[in-house]
Amino acid sequence: AGARILSKMVAQTMRVVSPGAMAILDWIKVCTRLIVKPSENYPQGRTLRFTSPSGLPVRQPYFNEARVKVHIDGHTYSLSRSDETMPVNVTRQVNGSSPNIVHSWDAANAADVAVRCRAMGVEVPTIFDCFGSHAGNVATTRRVFLESFVAMHERDLLGELANQWRNLYPDVRIPDP
């Protein structure tokens, strides 16, 4: 319960501090709901797909779960099964879309930095959007990171995403970002 309250407080604060970023996240969620919701042609819904800036195809495999309780020797175990035969879990699809898309952007940037630095003889281990660097290579790593970040964000990532979805889901009216 405390995490839910804190989450709502953070979201409210972000709407004040960074309304543009929150508008982007809202747009992604609106589009996701339009894409994944069950319809006449897709009675179980469908998963969200997109391609990251580095060209990696992404698919969110969030399906409803079938649960069963098993009682063994006085203990109760809850087992669940989820696969593509189950209906799409719309809530998880919608809630996961914004973070997954933003993480794919971060990962594309991290991969580009690692590859570009490696070509210059500089090893840069990455974990998500965190970079490691020897103290003597910090200036180089920082410069490469900024160049990569700016180059990626000079692209119209939201426009590209909207066009991807319009091509992948021609039956859905994707609003402009």
Short mmCIF file of N, CA and C in Angstrom, two decimals:
data_model
loop_
_atom_site.label_atom_id
_atom_site.label_comp_id
_atom_site.label_asym_id
_atom_site.label_seq_id
_atom_site.Cartn_x
_atom_site.Cartn_y
_atom_site.Cartn_z
N ALA A 1 0.83 -1.20 0.00
CA ALA A 1 0.00 0.00 0.00
C ALA A 1 0.87 1.25 0.00
N GLY A 2 1.96 1.23 0.76
CA GLY A 2 2.84 2.38 0.82
C GLY A 2 3.49 2.67 -0.52
N ALA A 3 3.88 1.62 -1.24
CA ALA A 3 4.50 1.79 -2.55
C ALA A 3 3.52 2.41 -3.54
N ARG A 4 2.26 2.01 -3.46
CA ARG A 4 1.25 2.55 -4.35
C ARG A 4 1.04 4.05 -4.09
N ILE A 5 0.99 4.43 -2.81
CA ILE A 5 0.83 5.84 -2.44
C ILE A 5 2.03 6.65 -2.92
N LEU A 6 3.22 6.13 -2.68
CA LEU A 6 4.44 6.82 -3.12
C LEU A 6 4.47 6.95 -4.63
N SER A 7 4.07 5.91 -5.34
CA SER A 7 4.05 5.94 -6.79
C SER A 7 3.13 7.05 -7.31
N LYS A 8 1.96 7.18 -6.69
CA LYS A 8 1.03 8.23 -7.10
C LYS A 8 1.60 9.62 -6.81
N MET A 9 2.28 9.75 -5.67
CA MET A 9 2.88 11.04 -5.32
C MET A 9 3.99 11.42 -6.31
N VAL A 10 4.80 10.45 -6.68
CA VAL A 10 5.88 10.71 -7.64
C VAL A 10 5.28 11.11 -8.98
N ALA A 11 4.24 10.40 -9.43
CA ALA A 11 3.60 10.73 -10.71
C ALA A 11 3.02 12.14 -10.68
N GLN A 12 2.37 12.52 -9.58
CA GLN A 12 1.81 13.88 -9.47
C GLN A 12 2.91 14.92 -9.51
N THR A 13 4.00 14.64 -8.82
CA THR A 13 5.13 15.57 -8.81
C THR A 13 5.73 15.70 -10.20
N MET A 14 5.88 14.57 -10.90
CA MET A 14 6.44 14.60 -12.25
C MET A 14 5.57 15.42 -13.20
N ARG A 15 4.27 15.39 -13.01
CA ARG A 15 3.38 16.18 -13.87
C ARG A 15 3.62 17.67 -13.68
N VAL A 16 4.08 18.07 -12.49
CA VAL A 16 4.40 19.48 -12.23
C VAL A 16 5.81 19.80 -12.73
N VAL A 17 6.76 18.93 -12.41
CA VAL A 17 8.16 19.18 -12.71
C VAL A 17 8.48 18.99 -14.19
N SER A 18 7.89 17.98 -14.80
CA SER A 18 8.23 17.63 -16.19
C SER A 18 6.98 17.26 -16.98
N PRO A 19 6.11 18.24 -17.23
CA PRO A 19 4.85 17.92 -17.91
C PRO A 19 5.04 17.38 -19.33
N GLY A 20 6.09 17.81 -20.02
CA GLY A 20 6.32 17.31 -21.38
C GLY A 20 6.64 15.83 -21.40
N ALA A 21 7.50 15.41 -20.48
CA ALA A 21 7.85 13.99 -20.40
C ALA A 21 6.63 13.16 -20.04
N MET A 22 5.81 13.66 -19.14
CA MET A 22 4.61 12.93 -18.74
C MET A 22 3.60 12.86 -19.89
N ALA A 23 3.55 13.91 -20.70
CA ALA A 23 2.65 13.89 -21.87
C ALA A 23 3.10 12.80 -22.85
N ILE A 24 4.40 12.62 -23.00
CA ILE A 24 4.92 11.56 -23.87
C ILE A 24 4.52 10.18 -23.32
N LEU A 25 4.70 9.99 -22.02
CA LEU A 25 4.34 8.71 -21.42
C LEU A 25 2.84 8.45 -21.55
N ASP A 26 2.04 9.50 -21.38
CA ASP A 26 0.59 9.36 -21.54
C ASP A 26 0.24 8.97 -22.98
N TRP A 27 0.90 9.60 -23.97
CA TRP A 27 0.64 9.29 -25.38
C TRP A 27 0.96 7.82 -25.66
N ILE A 28 2.09 7.34 -25.13
CA ILE A 28 2.47 5.94 -25.33
C ILE A 28 1.40 5.03 -24.74
N LYS A 29 0.92 5.35 -23.55
CA LYS A 29 -0.10 4.52 -22.91
C LYS A 29 -1.42 4.54 -23.69
N VAL A 30 -1.82 5.70 -24.18
CA VAL A 30 -3.05 5.80 -24.98
C VAL A 30 -2.93 4.91 -26.22
N CYS A 31 -1.80 5.03 -26.91
CA CYS A 31 -1.60 4.22 -28.12
C CYS A 31 -1.58 2.73 -27.79
N THR A 32 -0.91 2.38 -26.71
CA THR A 32 -0.84 0.98 -26.32
C THR A 32 -2.24 0.42 -26.07
N ARG A 33 -3.05 1.16 -25.32
CA ARG A 33 -4.41 0.69 -25.03
C ARG A 33 -5.19 0.48 -26.34
N LEU A 34 -5.05 1.39 -27.29
CA LEU A 34 -5.75 1.25 -28.57
C LEU A 34 -5.29 0.00 -29.32
N ILE A 35 -3.99 -0.29 -29.23
CA ILE A 35 -3.42 -1.42 -29.97
C ILE A 35 -3.78 -2.76 -29.34
N VAL A 36 -3.68 -2.88 -28.03
CA VAL A 36 -3.75 -4.20 -27.38
C VAL A 36 -5.15 -4.62 -26.96
N LYS A 37 -6.07 -3.68 -26.87
CA LYS A 37 -7.40 -4.03 -26.34
C LYS A 37 -8.09 -5.06 -27.25
N PRO A 38 -8.86 -5.94 -26.65
CA PRO A 38 -9.61 -6.91 -27.45
C PRO A 38 -10.57 -6.20 -28.41
N SER A 39 -10.73 -6.77 -29.58
CA SER A 39 -11.62 -6.21 -30.59
C SER A 39 -12.28 -7.36 -31.34
N GLU A 40 -13.12 -7.00 -32.28
CA GLU A 40 -13.80 -8.03 -33.06
C GLU A 40 -12.81 -8.93 -33.79
N ASN A 41 -11.77 -8.32 -34.37
CA ASN A 41 -10.77 -9.10 -35.10
C ASN A 41 -9.74 -9.76 -34.18
N TYR A 42 -9.59 -9.23 -32.97
CA TYR A 42 -8.61 -9.76 -32.01
C TYR A 42 -9.30 -9.92 -30.66
N PRO A 43 -10.15 -10.94 -30.53
CA PRO A 43 -10.95 -11.08 -29.31
C PRO A 43 -10.12 -11.28 -28.03
N GLN A 44 -8.90 -11.78 -28.15
CA GLN A 44 -8.03 -11.94 -26.98
C GLN A 44 -7.04 -10.79 -26.85
N GLY A 45 -7.20 -9.78 -27.69
CA GLY A 45 -6.24 -8.68 -27.71
C GLY A 45 -4.99 -9.09 -28.47
N ARG A 46 -4.03 -8.21 -28.48
CA ARG A 46 -2.75 -8.53 -29.12
C ARG A 46 -1.63 -7.81 -28.39
N THR A 47 -0.44 -8.33 -28.53
CA THR A 47 0.70 -7.76 -27.81
C THR A 47 1.22 -6.52 -28.52
N LEU A 48 1.89 -5.68 -27.74
CA LEU A 48 2.51 -4.49 -28.29
C LEU A 48 3.87 -4.86 -28.86
N ARG A 49 4.15 -4.34 -30.03
CA ARG A 49 5.45 -4.55 -30.68
C ARG A 49 6.01 -3.20 -31.10
N PHE A 50 7.32 -3.11 -31.13
CA PHE A 50 8.00 -1.94 -31.66
C PHE A 50 9.44 -2.32 -31.93
N THR A 51 10.16 -1.47 -32.62
CA THR A 51 11.57 -1.68 -32.90
C THR A 51 12.36 -0.59 -32.21
N SER A 52 13.38 -0.97 -31.48
CA SER A 52 14.20 0.00 -30.75
C SER A 52 15.02 0.82 -31.74
N PRO A 53 15.57 1.96 -31.31
CA PRO A 53 16.40 2.77 -32.22
C PRO A 53 17.60 2.02 -32.78
N SER A 54 18.05 0.97 -32.10
CA SER A 54 19.18 0.20 -32.61
C SER A 54 18.74 -0.90 -33.57
N GLY A 55 17.42 -1.00 -33.82
CA GLY A 55 16.91 -1.99 -34.77
C GLY A 55 16.46 -3.29 -34.14
N LEU A 56 16.48 -3.38 -32.81
CA LEU A 56 16.07 -4.60 -32.13
C LEU A 56 14.54 -4.67 -32.07
N PRO A 57 13.94 -5.74 -32.60
CA PRO A 57 12.49 -5.88 -32.49
C PRO A 57 12.10 -6.25 -31.06
N VAL A 58 11.08 -5.60 -30.55
CA VAL A 58 10.63 -5.82 -29.18
C VAL A 58 9.16 -6.20 -29.19
N ARG A 59 8.81 -7.17 -28.36
CA ARG A 59 7.42 -7.59 -28.20
C ARG A 59 7.17 -7.81 -26.72
N GLN A 60 6.10 -7.24 -26.21
CA GLN A 60 5.76 -7.40 -24.80
C GLN A 60 4.89 -8.65 -24.62
N PRO A 61 5.43 -9.71 -24.03
CA PRO A 61 4.66 -10.95 -23.89
C PRO A 61 3.85 -11.00 -22.60
N TYR A 62 2.98 -10.03 -22.41
CA TYR A 62 2.19 -9.98 -21.18
C TYR A 62 0.80 -10.54 -21.44
N PHE A 63 0.58 -11.75 -20.89
CA PHE A 63 -0.71 -12.42 -21.05
C PHE A 63 -1.31 -12.66 -19.68
N ASN A 64 -2.64 -12.84 -19.64
CA ASN A 64 -3.28 -13.20 -18.38
C ASN A 64 -2.75 -14.54 -17.91
N GLU A 65 -2.90 -14.80 -16.63
CA GLU A 65 -2.40 -16.04 -16.05
C GLU A 65 -3.55 -16.93 -15.59
N ALA A 66 -3.37 -18.22 -15.77
CA ALA A 66 -4.28 -19.20 -15.19
C ALA A 66 -3.65 -19.63 -13.88
N ARG A 67 -4.39 -19.52 -12.80
CA ARG A 67 -3.85 -19.84 -11.47
C ARG A 67 -4.58 -21.04 -10.89
N VAL A 68 -3.82 -21.82 -10.14
CA VAL A 68 -4.40 -22.95 -9.42
C VAL A 68 -3.67 -23.08 -8.08
N LYS A 69 -4.41 -23.44 -7.04
CA LYS A 69 -3.82 -23.67 -5.73
C LYS A 69 -3.68 -25.17 -5.53
N VAL A 70 -2.51 -25.56 -5.06
CA VAL A 70 -2.21 -26.97 -4.82
C VAL A 70 -1.91 -27.13 -3.33
N HIS A 71 -2.55 -28.10 -2.71
CA HIS A 71 -2.34 -28.38 -1.29
C HIS A 71 -1.53 -29.67 -1.16
N ILE A 72 -0.35 -29.56 -0.52
CA ILE A 72 0.53 -30.70 -0.34
C ILE A 72 1.05 -30.69 1.09
N ASP A 73 0.80 -31.75 1.80
CA ASP A 73 1.31 -31.92 3.17
C ASP A 73 1.05 -30.70 4.06
N GLY A 74 -0.14 -30.18 4.00
CA GLY A 74 -0.50 -29.05 4.86
C GLY A 74 -0.02 -27.70 4.36
N HIS A 75 0.63 -27.65 3.23
CA HIS A 75 1.09 -26.40 2.64
C HIS A 75 0.28 -26.09 1.39
N THR A 76 0.04 -24.82 1.16
CA THR A 76 -0.67 -24.41 -0.04
C THR A 76 0.29 -23.66 -0.97
N TYR A 77 0.33 -24.11 -2.20
CA TYR A 77 1.18 -23.49 -3.21
C TYR A 77 0.29 -22.93 -4.31
N SER A 78 0.64 -21.77 -4.78
CA SER A 78 -0.09 -21.16 -5.88
C SER A 78 0.76 -21.27 -7.14
N LEU A 79 0.21 -21.90 -8.14
CA LEU A 79 0.91 -22.07 -9.40
C LEU A 79 0.20 -21.24 -10.47
N SER A 80 0.98 -20.68 -11.36
CA SER A 80 0.36 -19.92 -12.44
C SER A 80 1.01 -20.30 -13.77
N ARG A 81 0.25 -20.12 -14.81
CA ARG A 81 0.71 -20.42 -16.16
C ARG A 81 0.27 -19.28 -17.05
N SER A 82 1.17 -18.83 -17.89
CA SER A 82 0.84 -17.77 -18.84
C SER A 82 1.53 -18.08 -20.15
N ASP A 83 0.79 -18.04 -21.23
CA ASP A 83 1.39 -18.25 -22.54
C ASP A 83 0.51 -17.59 -23.60
N GLU A 84 0.91 -17.73 -24.83
CA GLU A 84 0.25 -17.04 -25.93
C GLU A 84 -1.16 -17.52 -26.22
N THR A 85 -1.58 -18.60 -25.59
CA THR A 85 -2.97 -19.05 -25.77
C THR A 85 -3.92 -18.27 -24.86
N MET A 86 -3.37 -17.53 -23.91
CA MET A 86 -4.17 -16.77 -22.95
C MET A 86 -4.49 -15.39 -23.53
N PRO A 87 -5.55 -14.75 -23.04
CA PRO A 87 -5.82 -13.37 -23.47
C PRO A 87 -4.69 -12.44 -23.03
N VAL A 88 -4.52 -11.37 -23.79
CA VAL A 88 -3.52 -10.36 -23.46
C VAL A 88 -3.90 -9.69 -22.14
N ASN A 89 -2.91 -9.42 -21.31
CA ASN A 89 -3.13 -8.68 -20.08
C ASN A 89 -3.00 -7.20 -20.42
N VAL A 90 -4.13 -6.55 -20.66
CA VAL A 90 -4.14 -5.16 -21.12
C VAL A 90 -3.46 -4.24 -20.12
N THR A 91 -3.73 -4.43 -18.83
CA THR A 91 -3.13 -3.56 -17.81
C THR A 91 -1.62 -3.64 -17.84
N ARG A 92 -1.07 -4.84 -17.88
CA ARG A 92 0.39 -4.98 -17.92
C ARG A 92 0.96 -4.45 -19.22
N GLN A 93 0.24 -4.65 -20.34
CA GLN A 93 0.70 -4.10 -21.62
C GLN A 93 0.80 -2.57 -21.53
N VAL A 94 -0.26 -1.94 -21.02
CA VAL A 94 -0.30 -0.48 -20.94
C VAL A 94 0.74 0.04 -19.96
N ASN A 95 0.78 -0.56 -18.77
CA ASN A 95 1.72 -0.07 -17.75
C ASN A 95 3.18 -0.33 -18.11
N GLY A 96 3.44 -1.36 -18.87
CA GLY A 96 4.82 -1.68 -19.25
C GLY A 96 5.32 -0.96 -20.47
N SER A 97 4.42 -0.42 -21.29
CA SER A 97 4.85 0.14 -22.56
C SER A 97 5.78 1.33 -22.42
N SER A 98 5.42 2.32 -21.62
CA SER A 98 6.27 3.51 -21.50
C SER A 98 7.66 3.16 -20.97
N PRO A 99 7.76 2.45 -19.84
CA PRO A 99 9.12 2.13 -19.38
C PRO A 99 9.90 1.26 -20.35
N ASN A 100 9.23 0.32 -21.00
CA ASN A 100 9.95 -0.55 -21.93
C ASN A 100 10.47 0.22 -23.14
N ILE A 101 9.69 1.16 -23.63
CA ILE A 101 10.14 1.96 -24.77
C ILE A 101 11.29 2.87 -24.36
N VAL A 102 11.16 3.54 -23.24
CA VAL A 102 12.25 4.41 -22.77
C VAL A 102 13.51 3.59 -22.49
N HIS A 103 13.35 2.40 -21.88
CA HIS A 103 14.52 1.55 -21.65
C HIS A 103 15.15 1.12 -22.96
N SER A 104 14.34 0.90 -23.99
CA SER A 104 14.92 0.51 -25.28
C SER A 104 15.74 1.66 -25.86
N TRP A 105 15.30 2.89 -25.62
CA TRP A 105 16.08 4.06 -26.07
C TRP A 105 17.39 4.14 -25.29
N ASP A 106 17.32 3.95 -23.98
CA ASP A 106 18.54 3.96 -23.15
C ASP A 106 19.50 2.86 -23.58
N ALA A 107 18.96 1.68 -23.84
CA ALA A 107 19.80 0.54 -24.24
C ALA A 107 20.46 0.79 -25.59
N ALA A 108 19.73 1.40 -26.51
CA ALA A 108 20.31 1.73 -27.82
C ALA A 108 21.47 2.70 -27.65
N ASN A 109 21.30 3.68 -26.78
CA ASN A 109 22.36 4.64 -26.51
C ASN A 109 23.56 3.93 -25.87
N ALA A 110 23.30 3.09 -24.88
CA ALA A 110 24.39 2.38 -24.19
C ALA A 110 25.16 1.49 -25.15
N ALA A 111 24.46 0.77 -26.00
CA ALA A 111 25.12 -0.12 -26.95
C ALA A 111 25.98 0.69 -27.93
N ASP A 112 25.44 1.81 -28.41
CA ASP A 112 26.20 2.65 -29.33
C ASP A 112 27.46 3.18 -28.67
N VAL A 113 27.35 3.63 -27.42
CA VAL A 113 28.52 4.14 -26.70
C VAL A 113 29.56 3.03 -26.54
N ALA A 114 29.13 1.84 -26.13
CA ALA A 114 30.07 0.74 -25.93
C ALA A 114 30.78 0.37 -27.22
N VAL A 115 30.04 0.30 -28.32
CA VAL A 115 30.63 -0.08 -29.61
C VAL A 115 31.60 1.01 -30.09
N ARG A 116 31.19 2.27 -30.00
CA ARG A 116 32.05 3.36 -30.46
C ARG A 116 33.31 3.48 -29.61
N CYS A 117 33.17 3.32 -28.29
CA CYS A 117 34.35 3.38 -27.42
C CYS A 117 35.28 2.20 -27.69
N ARG A 118 34.71 1.03 -27.88
CA ARG A 118 35.53 -0.17 -28.15
C ARG A 118 36.35 0.02 -29.41
N ALA A 119 35.76 0.66 -30.43
CA ALA A 119 36.49 0.93 -31.67
C ALA A 119 37.68 1.86 -31.43
N MET A 120 37.61 2.65 -30.36
CA MET A 120 38.71 3.56 -30.02
C MET A 120 39.65 2.93 -28.99
N GLY A 121 39.43 1.65 -28.66
CA GLY A 121 40.28 0.97 -27.70
C GLY A 121 39.92 1.22 -26.25
N VAL A 122 38.74 1.76 -26.01
CA VAL A 122 38.29 2.06 -24.66
C VAL A 122 37.18 1.08 -24.29
N GLU A 123 37.40 0.29 -23.23
CA GLU A 123 36.39 -0.65 -22.76
C GLU A 123 35.39 0.09 -21.88
N VAL A 124 34.11 -0.07 -22.16
CA VAL A 124 33.06 0.58 -21.39
C VAL A 124 31.99 -0.45 -21.04
N PRO A 125 32.09 -1.02 -19.83
CA PRO A 125 31.00 -1.92 -19.43
C PRO A 125 29.73 -1.11 -19.15
N THR A 126 28.59 -1.66 -19.52
CA THR A 126 27.32 -0.97 -19.29
C THR A 126 26.35 -1.90 -18.58
N ILE A 127 25.53 -1.31 -17.75
CA ILE A 127 24.38 -1.98 -17.16
C ILE A 127 23.24 -1.01 -17.31
N PHE A 128 22.29 -1.34 -18.18
CA PHE A 128 21.19 -0.46 -18.52
C PHE A 128 21.77 0.88 -18.99
N ASP A 129 21.50 1.97 -18.27
CA ASP A 129 22.03 3.26 -18.71
C ASP A 129 23.17 3.75 -17.82
N CYS A 130 23.84 2.81 -17.15
CA CYS A 130 24.99 3.15 -16.32
C CYS A 130 26.26 2.68 -17.05
N PHE A 131 27.27 3.53 -17.04
CA PHE A 131 28.50 3.24 -17.75
C PHE A 131 29.65 3.13 -16.77
N GLY A 132 30.54 2.20 -17.03
CA GLY A 132 31.77 2.10 -16.25
C GLY A 132 32.91 2.60 -17.10
N SER A 133 33.89 3.21 -16.46
CA SER A 133 35.03 3.71 -17.21
C SER A 133 36.22 3.86 -16.28
N HIS A 134 37.38 3.57 -16.80
CA HIS A 134 38.61 3.84 -16.07
C HIS A 134 38.75 5.36 -15.97
N ALA A 135 39.29 5.83 -14.86
CA ALA A 135 39.41 7.28 -14.64
C ALA A 135 40.08 7.99 -15.81
N GLY A 136 41.05 7.34 -16.43
CA GLY A 136 41.74 7.96 -17.56
C GLY A 136 40.91 8.05 -18.82
N ASN A 137 39.77 7.34 -18.86
CA ASN A 137 38.92 7.32 -20.06
C ASN A 137 37.60 8.06 -19.86
N VAL A 138 37.41 8.67 -18.71
CA VAL A 138 36.12 9.32 -18.41
C VAL A 138 35.79 10.41 -19.44
N ALA A 139 36.76 11.24 -19.78
CA ALA A 139 36.48 12.34 -20.72
C ALA A 139 36.06 11.79 -22.09
N THR A 140 36.75 10.74 -22.54
CA THR A 140 36.39 10.13 -23.84
C THR A 140 35.01 9.51 -23.77
N THR A 141 34.76 8.74 -22.71
CA THR A 141 33.46 8.08 -22.57
C THR A 141 32.34 9.12 -22.50
N ARG A 142 32.56 10.19 -21.76
CA ARG A 142 31.54 11.24 -21.64
C ARG A 142 31.26 11.89 -22.99
N ARG A 143 32.33 12.20 -23.74
CA ARG A 143 32.15 12.82 -25.05
C ARG A 143 31.38 11.90 -26.00
N VAL A 144 31.74 10.62 -26.02
CA VAL A 144 31.06 9.66 -26.89
C VAL A 144 29.60 9.51 -26.46
N PHE A 145 29.36 9.44 -25.15
CA PHE A 145 28.00 9.34 -24.66
C PHE A 145 27.16 10.53 -25.14
N LEU A 146 27.68 11.74 -24.95
CA LEU A 146 26.91 12.93 -25.33
C LEU A 146 26.67 12.97 -26.84
N GLU A 147 27.68 12.64 -27.63
CA GLU A 147 27.50 12.61 -29.08
C GLU A 147 26.43 11.60 -29.48
N SER A 148 26.48 10.42 -28.89
CA SER A 148 25.51 9.38 -29.20
C SER A 148 24.10 9.78 -28.75
N PHE A 149 24.00 10.32 -27.55
CA PHE A 149 22.71 10.73 -27.00
C PHE A 149 22.07 11.81 -27.87
N VAL A 150 22.85 12.81 -28.22
CA VAL A 150 22.32 13.91 -29.04
C VAL A 150 21.93 13.39 -30.43
N ALA A 151 22.77 12.57 -31.03
CA ALA A 151 22.46 12.04 -32.37
C ALA A 151 21.16 11.25 -32.35
N MET A 152 20.98 10.42 -31.32
CA MET A 152 19.76 9.62 -31.26
C MET A 152 18.54 10.51 -31.06
N HIS A 153 18.66 11.50 -30.19
CA HIS A 153 17.50 12.33 -29.88
C HIS A 153 17.28 13.47 -30.87
N GLU A 154 18.17 13.63 -31.82
CA GLU A 154 17.89 14.53 -32.95
C GLU A 154 16.91 13.88 -33.90
N ARG A 155 16.82 12.56 -33.83
CA ARG A 155 15.81 11.83 -34.60
C ARG A 155 14.45 12.09 -33.96
N ASP A 156 13.42 11.95 -34.73
CA ASP A 156 12.05 12.09 -34.21
C ASP A 156 11.61 10.72 -33.72
N LEU A 157 12.09 10.33 -32.51
CA LEU A 157 11.81 9.00 -31.99
C LEU A 157 10.31 8.74 -31.84
N LEU A 158 9.57 9.74 -31.40
CA LEU A 158 8.12 9.56 -31.25
C LEU A 158 7.43 9.43 -32.61
N GLY A 159 7.86 10.23 -33.56
CA GLY A 159 7.30 10.12 -34.91
C GLY A 159 7.62 8.76 -35.53
N GLU A 160 8.85 8.28 -35.30
CA GLU A 160 9.23 6.95 -35.79
C GLU A 160 8.36 5.87 -35.14
N LEU A 161 8.14 6.01 -33.84
CA LEU A 161 7.32 5.04 -33.12
C LEU A 161 5.88 5.06 -33.64
N ALA A 162 5.33 6.25 -33.83
CA ALA A 162 3.97 6.36 -34.36
C ALA A 162 3.88 5.70 -35.74
N ASN A 163 4.87 5.94 -36.59
CA ASN A 163 4.87 5.34 -37.94
C ASN A 163 5.01 3.82 -37.87
N GLN A 164 5.85 3.33 -36.96
CA GLN A 164 5.96 1.87 -36.78
C GLN A 164 4.60 1.28 -36.45
N TRP A 165 3.95 1.89 -35.46
CA TRP A 165 2.66 1.36 -35.03
C TRP A 165 1.61 1.49 -36.12
N ARG A 166 1.64 2.56 -36.88
CA ARG A 166 0.67 2.70 -37.98
C ARG A 166 0.89 1.61 -39.03
N ASN A 167 2.15 1.22 -39.24
CA ASN A 167 2.44 0.15 -40.20
C ASN A 167 2.12 -1.23 -39.63
N LEU A 168 2.44 -1.44 -38.35
CA LEU A 168 2.19 -2.74 -37.72
C LEU A 168 0.71 -3.00 -37.44
N TYR A 169 -0.02 -1.91 -37.14
CA TYR A 169 -1.43 -2.02 -36.75
C TYR A 169 -2.28 -1.08 -37.60
N PRO A 170 -2.42 -1.37 -38.90
CA PRO A 170 -3.13 -0.45 -39.79
C PRO A 170 -4.61 -0.25 -39.44
N ASP A 171 -5.18 -1.16 -38.65
CA ASP A 171 -6.58 -1.05 -38.27
C ASP A 171 -6.79 -0.11 -37.07
N VAL A 172 -5.70 0.41 -36.49
CA VAL A 172 -5.78 1.28 -35.31
C VAL A 172 -5.45 2.71 -35.72
N ARG A 173 -6.26 3.63 -35.26
CA ARG A 173 -5.99 5.06 -35.51
C ARG A 173 -5.05 5.58 -34.44
N ILE A 174 -3.77 5.61 -34.78
CA ILE A 174 -2.74 6.07 -33.83
C ILE A 174 -2.74 7.59 -33.87
N PRO A 175 -2.97 8.25 -32.72
CA PRO A 175 -2.93 9.71 -32.71
C PRO A 175 -1.50 10.24 -32.89
N ASP A 176 -1.38 11.43 -33.39
CA ASP A 176 -0.07 12.04 -33.52
C ASP A 176 0.53 12.26 -32.13
N PRO A 177 1.84 12.08 -32.02
CA PRO A 177 2.48 12.32 -30.72
C PRO A 177 2.47 13.82 -30.37
#
